[in-house]
Every structure is written in C-alpha cells, then in structure tokens.
Amino acid sequence: SQQGEEDPQALSIQEGENATMNCSYKTSINNLQWYRQNSGRGLVHLILIRSNEREKHSGRLRVTLDTSKKSSSLLITASRAADTASYFCATKESGSARQLTFGSGTQLTVLP
Amino acid sequence: EAGVAQSPRYKIIEKRQSVAFWCNPISGHATLYWYQQILGQGPKLLIQFQNNGVVDDSQLPKDRFSAERLKGVDSTLKIQPAKLEDSAVYLCASSFSGAGANVLTFGAGSRLTVL
C-alpha cells in the first residue's frame, strides 16, 4: 500500500522558476526522504529529514516537514532542464521494521 | 564504489512462463530490498532481507513470487507463473543495516513485459 501521496501528480515549469511538490502521509514516522527518478532509471536519494526537524537544505533543494499535518514539501529553486524527472517521497514508519514506503510521485517537467 | 547491479535489464515473456531477476548489492550493505514499480506508480516493497533473513515479505504474492538471498549477498527474485499484471519494473536496492535512518541505493531496474 502507498503511504504517501504527492501533489501535484504532474508539474510543468520554465527553466529558472521554482518547483514545489507536496507529500502527505498517514502514520507516525521516524524520517521522510525524497528521491528522484529519471526516465528508465533507478531512484536516487536526494535528502532526508528526521521527524524532529522542520526544515532542511541541500544545494537548490529545500525540504520542510510538518508532523502535525503529516505533510512535507520539496522546493527546487532555479530549476534546470536536467531537473526533469519524477520525484517521490518515502517514509520510515515509527516502530516498523520496514524501511521505506514510497508515495505515488510527482512528474516534473522543466522546459528550456 | 560500484553501484547496485541488476540483470537482465529487459525481459519479455508470455503469461504463465517463469522469469528470474538477479541483484548484487553494494559491498557491505546488509539490507537488500526488492520493489515492484508499475508504470505511473511509486515503488511497492515486495521483500526486505537483513543479511540472508527475511524482515518483511507481507506484500509479496507468495503463490507466484519467491526470493532468496542465500549467502547474504546476491539475491534472486523469481516469478512463476507470470500474469499480465506482473508487467512492471523490478527494482533492487540496498542499504547499511542498524538503527536510525537508512538511505537506499537503487539499481537501474529490470523491466518485465508479460504478453
């Protein structure tokens, strides 16, 4: 079963603009991670935020986490055509041996 | 550092036939995962190994799917007999074990088409 739901399902922006993707989940978590998947490839880890953190930055990426609302957002600033990919949130449920449950993903297209 | 190796990259079979996928994780990674990713969806965990023991296989359709990791390194995922709805990409991933957060490293995947 999918734990997270990303919103929007698809997003199309111009190069240089910012892209924001949202993720909602259902259970208590230890951490939330974001992964990127280029077409026909495996997933690549982008960033991890723990349940006791509210915001984290990595390069052009900014992730926020609101555990009271069970939601997270991923912001990509100054987007590039190379950012075109699917983005997935994944959660590590508290008290579960299962490592990660993935959401349904947001397909981001950055137009040159 | 070598990544997670998977083979074959592509496989086309008829329904009711069998297929096997192989995965070699990153050296030193004790935890290995098989995910199924249907087109347009997120990956769904099929089975998670810690060394050669199964941690979670609750979403593995055990009537047709099987997986093993005999020596705690390589793993094989088998489907027999295949159904049309098994058409998907089968992703292998690995991570360090232990408490705390674990980041997964994925292979490129094996794309299965069942006709």
Tab-separated table of C-alpha atoms in Angstrom:
chain	number	residue	atom	x	y	z
A	1	SER	CA	0.000	0.000	0.000
A	2	GLN	CA	1.178	3.553	-0.670
A	3	GLN	CA	1.934	5.589	2.441
A	4	GLY	CA	2.493	8.934	0.819
A	5	GLU	CA	0.578	10.864	-1.757
A	6	GLU	CA	2.346	13.511	-3.779
A	7	ASP	CA	0.687	16.607	-5.085
A	8	PRO	CA	0.568	17.625	-7.856
A	9	GLN	CA	0.809	14.443	-9.923
A	10	ALA	CA	2.423	16.447	-12.714
A	11	LEU	CA	4.078	19.862	-12.846
A	12	SER	CA	5.431	21.761	-15.818
A	13	ILE	CA	7.529	24.916	-15.369
A	14	GLN	CA	10.013	27.083	-17.244
A	15	GLU	CA	13.724	26.867	-16.603
A	16	GLY	CA	14.733	29.227	-13.810
A	17	GLU	CA	11.411	29.003	-11.992
A	18	ASN	CA	10.942	27.304	-8.633
A	19	ALA	CA	9.148	23.960	-8.325
A	20	THR	CA	7.223	22.909	-5.233
A	21	MET	CA	5.975	19.393	-4.605
A	22	ASN	CA	3.971	18.234	-1.623
A	23	CYS	CA	3.697	14.910	0.134
A	24	SER	CA	1.128	13.736	2.643
A	25	TYR	CA	1.405	10.566	4.699
A	26	LYS	CA	-0.721	8.648	7.147
A	27	THR	CA	1.273	7.280	10.080
A	28	SER	CA	3.863	8.417	12.611
A	29	ILE	CA	7.301	8.454	11.059
A	30	ASN	CA	10.970	8.414	12.043
A	31	ASN	CA	12.071	10.219	8.917
A	32	LEU	CA	10.954	11.253	5.455
A	33	GLN	CA	13.123	11.070	2.360
A	34	TRP	CA	12.855	12.424	-1.168
A	35	TYR	CA	14.108	10.518	-4.185
A	36	ARG	CA	14.400	11.413	-7.862
A	37	GLN	CA	13.889	9.039	-10.769
A	38	ASN	CA	14.939	9.879	-14.292
A	39	SER	CA	13.059	8.104	-17.051
A	40	GLY	CA	14.075	4.449	-17.315
A	41	ARG	CA	16.447	4.631	-14.368
A	42	GLY	CA	16.513	3.692	-10.697
A	43	LEU	CA	15.759	6.085	-7.873
A	44	VAL	CA	18.403	8.402	-6.461
A	45	HIS	CA	18.317	9.698	-2.901
A	46	LEU	CA	18.085	13.496	-2.604
A	47	ILE	CA	17.536	14.458	1.002
A	48	LEU	CA	16.396	13.088	4.371
A	49	ILE	CA	14.581	14.947	7.116
A	50	ARG	CA	14.053	13.464	10.564
A	51	SER	CA	10.782	13.710	12.463
A	52	ASN	CA	12.243	16.216	14.925
A	53	GLU	CA	13.406	18.557	12.144
A	54	ARG	CA	11.227	21.161	10.457
A	55	GLU	CA	13.388	22.289	7.552
A	56	LYS	CA	16.478	21.130	5.733
A	57	HIS	CA	18.515	22.478	2.825
A	58	SER	CA	20.812	20.827	0.322
A	59	GLY	CA	22.056	22.941	-2.570
A	60	ARG	CA	18.995	24.068	-4.516
A	61	LEU	CA	16.716	21.793	-2.514
A	62	ARG	CA	14.673	22.803	0.494
A	63	VAL	CA	12.520	20.332	2.384
A	64	THR	CA	10.011	21.111	5.100
A	65	LEU	CA	8.236	18.703	7.405
A	66	ASP	CA	5.068	19.313	9.418
A	67	THR	CA	4.412	16.242	11.534
A	68	SER	CA	1.193	17.715	12.966
A	69	LYS	CA	-0.242	17.854	9.448
A	70	LYS	CA	1.618	14.729	8.301
A	71	SER	CA	2.956	16.569	5.301
A	72	SER	CA	6.210	17.568	3.647
A	73	SER	CA	7.188	19.784	0.773
A	74	LEU	CA	10.160	19.756	-1.592
A	75	LEU	CA	11.214	23.048	-3.170
A	76	ILE	CA	13.659	23.097	-6.063
A	77	THR	CA	14.905	26.605	-6.711
A	78	ALA	CA	16.151	27.976	-10.037
A	79	SER	CA	15.129	24.817	-11.866
A	80	ARG	CA	17.083	23.434	-14.819
A	81	ALA	CA	16.080	21.199	-17.699
A	82	ALA	CA	18.155	18.457	-16.055
A	83	ASP	CA	15.758	18.521	-13.077
A	84	THR	CA	13.110	16.931	-15.296
A	85	ALA	CA	12.259	13.670	-13.518
A	86	SER	CA	9.770	12.007	-11.189
A	87	TYR	CA	10.090	12.886	-7.528
A	88	PHE	CA	8.965	10.532	-4.758
A	89	CYS	CA	8.625	10.969	-1.042
A	90	ALA	CA	9.292	7.946	1.141
A	91	THR	CA	8.589	7.473	4.818
A	92	LYS	CA	10.126	5.347	7.544
A	93	GLU	CA	7.229	4.417	9.791
A	94	SER	CA	7.841	4.562	13.536
A	95	GLY	CA	8.099	1.149	15.139
A	96	SER	CA	8.137	-0.697	11.834
A	97	ALA	CA	10.963	-2.886	10.606
A	98	ARG	CA	10.035	-1.947	7.052
A	99	GLN	CA	12.497	0.637	5.876
A	100	LEU	CA	10.674	2.836	3.406
A	101	THR	CA	7.215	3.196	1.886
A	102	PHE	CA	7.029	5.318	-1.236
A	103	GLY	CA	4.381	7.695	-2.469
A	104	SER	CA	2.956	7.880	-5.960
A	105	GLY	CA	5.291	10.585	-7.234
A	106	THR	CA	5.232	13.956	-8.978
A	107	GLN	CA	6.350	14.150	-12.598
A	108	LEU	CA	8.288	17.402	-13.030
A	109	THR	CA	8.992	18.787	-16.495
A	110	VAL	CA	11.310	21.781	-16.780
A	111	LEU	CA	11.044	23.469	-20.146
A	112	PRO	CA	14.178	25.127	-21.568
B	1	GLU	CA	32.242	2.442	-5.463
B	2	ALA	CA	30.260	0.057	-7.657
B	3	GLY	CA	26.506	0.530	-7.584
B	4	VAL	CA	23.697	-1.990	-7.252
B	5	ALA	CA	23.852	-4.348	-10.217
B	6	GLN	CA	20.718	-5.880	-11.713
B	7	SER	CA	20.105	-8.218	-14.624
B	8	PRO	CA	18.546	-8.608	-17.032
B	9	ARG	CA	17.595	-5.021	-17.862
B	10	TYR	CA	14.690	-6.112	-20.027
B	11	LYS	CA	12.660	-9.286	-20.265
B	12	ILE	CA	9.622	-10.161	-22.364
B	13	ILE	CA	7.732	-13.364	-21.614
B	14	GLU	CA	4.363	-14.949	-22.277
B	15	LYS	CA	1.884	-15.261	-19.420
B	16	ARG	CA	2.280	-18.440	-17.373
B	17	GLN	CA	6.010	-18.542	-18.132
B	18	SER	CA	8.620	-18.043	-15.431
B	19	VAL	CA	11.299	-15.388	-15.038
B	20	ALA	CA	14.137	-14.690	-12.640
B	21	PHE	CA	15.890	-11.436	-11.781
B	22	TRP	CA	19.276	-11.125	-10.148
B	23	CYS	CA	20.674	-8.415	-7.901
B	24	ASN	CA	24.125	-7.757	-6.494
B	25	PRO	CA	24.046	-5.059	-3.785
B	26	ILE	CA	26.724	-2.615	-2.769
B	27	SER	CA	29.513	-4.330	-0.881
B	28	GLY	CA	28.943	-4.120	2.865
B	29	HIS	CA	25.235	-3.391	2.630
B	30	ALA	CA	23.482	-5.920	4.844
B	31	THR	CA	19.929	-4.956	3.888
B	32	LEU	CA	18.533	-5.740	0.442
B	33	TYR	CA	15.131	-4.844	-0.949
B	34	TRP	CA	13.044	-5.806	-3.955
B	35	TYR	CA	10.470	-3.251	-5.089
B	36	GLN	CA	7.864	-3.531	-7.834
B	37	GLN	CA	7.126	-0.343	-9.770
B	38	ILE	CA	4.133	-0.384	-12.086
B	39	LEU	CA	4.117	2.310	-14.756
B	40	GLY	CA	2.993	5.640	-13.337
B	41	GLN	CA	3.154	4.492	-9.715
B	42	GLY	CA	5.621	4.616	-6.876
B	43	PRO	CA	7.724	1.592	-5.912
B	44	LYS	CA	5.997	-1.015	-3.750
B	45	LEU	CA	8.115	-3.119	-1.395
B	46	LEU	CA	7.938	-6.827	-2.177
B	47	ILE	CA	10.543	-8.177	0.223
B	48	GLN	CA	13.256	-6.893	2.544
B	49	PHE	CA	16.243	-9.000	3.642
B	50	GLN	CA	18.615	-8.389	6.529
B	51	ASN	CA	21.680	-10.438	5.603
B	52	ASN	CA	20.008	-13.687	4.475
B	53	GLY	CA	16.944	-13.417	6.720
B	54	VAL	CA	13.566	-12.011	5.676
B	55	VAL	CA	12.490	-8.863	7.545
B	56	ASP	CA	9.280	-8.114	5.637
B	57	ASP	CA	7.559	-10.024	2.844
B	58	SER	CA	3.993	-9.057	3.681
B	59	GLN	CA	3.346	-7.650	0.203
B	60	LEU	CA	4.972	-10.480	-1.738
B	61	PRO	CA	2.400	-12.589	-3.666
B	62	LYS	CA	3.785	-15.835	-2.348
B	63	ASP	CA	1.695	-18.037	-4.621
B	64	ARG	CA	3.796	-16.908	-7.579
B	65	PHE	CA	6.715	-14.826	-6.322
B	66	SER	CA	9.746	-16.111	-4.448
B	67	ALA	CA	13.023	-14.530	-3.438
B	68	GLU	CA	16.189	-15.743	-1.826
B	69	ARG	CA	19.457	-14.358	-0.573
B	70	LEU	CA	21.344	-17.486	0.302
B	71	LYS	CA	24.757	-16.158	1.325
B	72	GLY	CA	23.655	-12.742	2.462
B	73	VAL	CA	24.977	-11.038	-0.660
B	74	ASP	CA	23.351	-11.644	-4.071
B	75	SER	CA	19.623	-12.114	-4.381
B	76	THR	CA	17.257	-13.647	-6.908
B	77	LEU	CA	13.582	-12.796	-7.396
B	78	LYS	CA	11.503	-15.336	-9.285
B	79	ILE	CA	8.005	-15.176	-10.733
B	80	GLN	CA	6.273	-18.407	-11.677
B	81	PRO	CA	3.809	-18.411	-13.354
B	82	ALA	CA	3.721	-14.819	-14.582
B	83	LYS	CA	0.485	-12.899	-15.062
B	84	LEU	CA	-0.223	-9.898	-17.237
B	85	GLU	CA	-0.422	-7.657	-14.159
B	86	ASP	CA	3.173	-8.533	-13.260
B	87	SER	CA	4.370	-6.250	-16.053
B	88	ALA	CA	6.458	-3.713	-14.153
B	89	VAL	CA	9.971	-2.623	-13.330
B	90	TYR	CA	11.566	-4.675	-10.567
B	91	LEU	CA	13.951	-2.535	-8.572
B	92	CYS	CA	16.606	-3.857	-6.246
B	93	ALA	CA	18.026	-1.600	-3.548
B	94	SER	CA	20.456	-1.975	-0.666
B	95	SER	CA	21.412	-0.092	2.467
B	96	PHE	CA	23.509	-0.326	5.582
B	97	SER	CA	21.751	-2.006	8.478
B	98	GLY	CA	21.298	-0.864	12.021
B	99	ALA	CA	19.166	1.565	13.927
B	100	GLY	CA	18.422	5.008	12.638
B	101	ALA	CA	17.819	6.350	9.212
B	102	ASN	CA	18.840	4.291	6.222
B	103	VAL	CA	19.285	5.671	2.767
B	104	LEU	CA	18.592	3.270	-0.092
B	105	THR	CA	20.780	2.898	-3.154
B	106	PHE	CA	18.846	1.572	-6.127
B	107	GLY	CA	19.855	-0.395	-9.166
B	108	ALA	CA	18.672	0.585	-12.646
B	109	GLY	CA	15.871	-1.994	-12.514
B	110	SER	CA	14.674	-4.929	-14.586
B	111	ARG	CA	11.752	-4.146	-16.863
B	112	LEU	CA	9.360	-7.071	-17.302
B	113	THR	CA	6.727	-7.236	-20.008
B	114	VAL	CA	4.234	-10.093	-19.809
B	115	LEU	CA	2.287	-10.730	-23.035
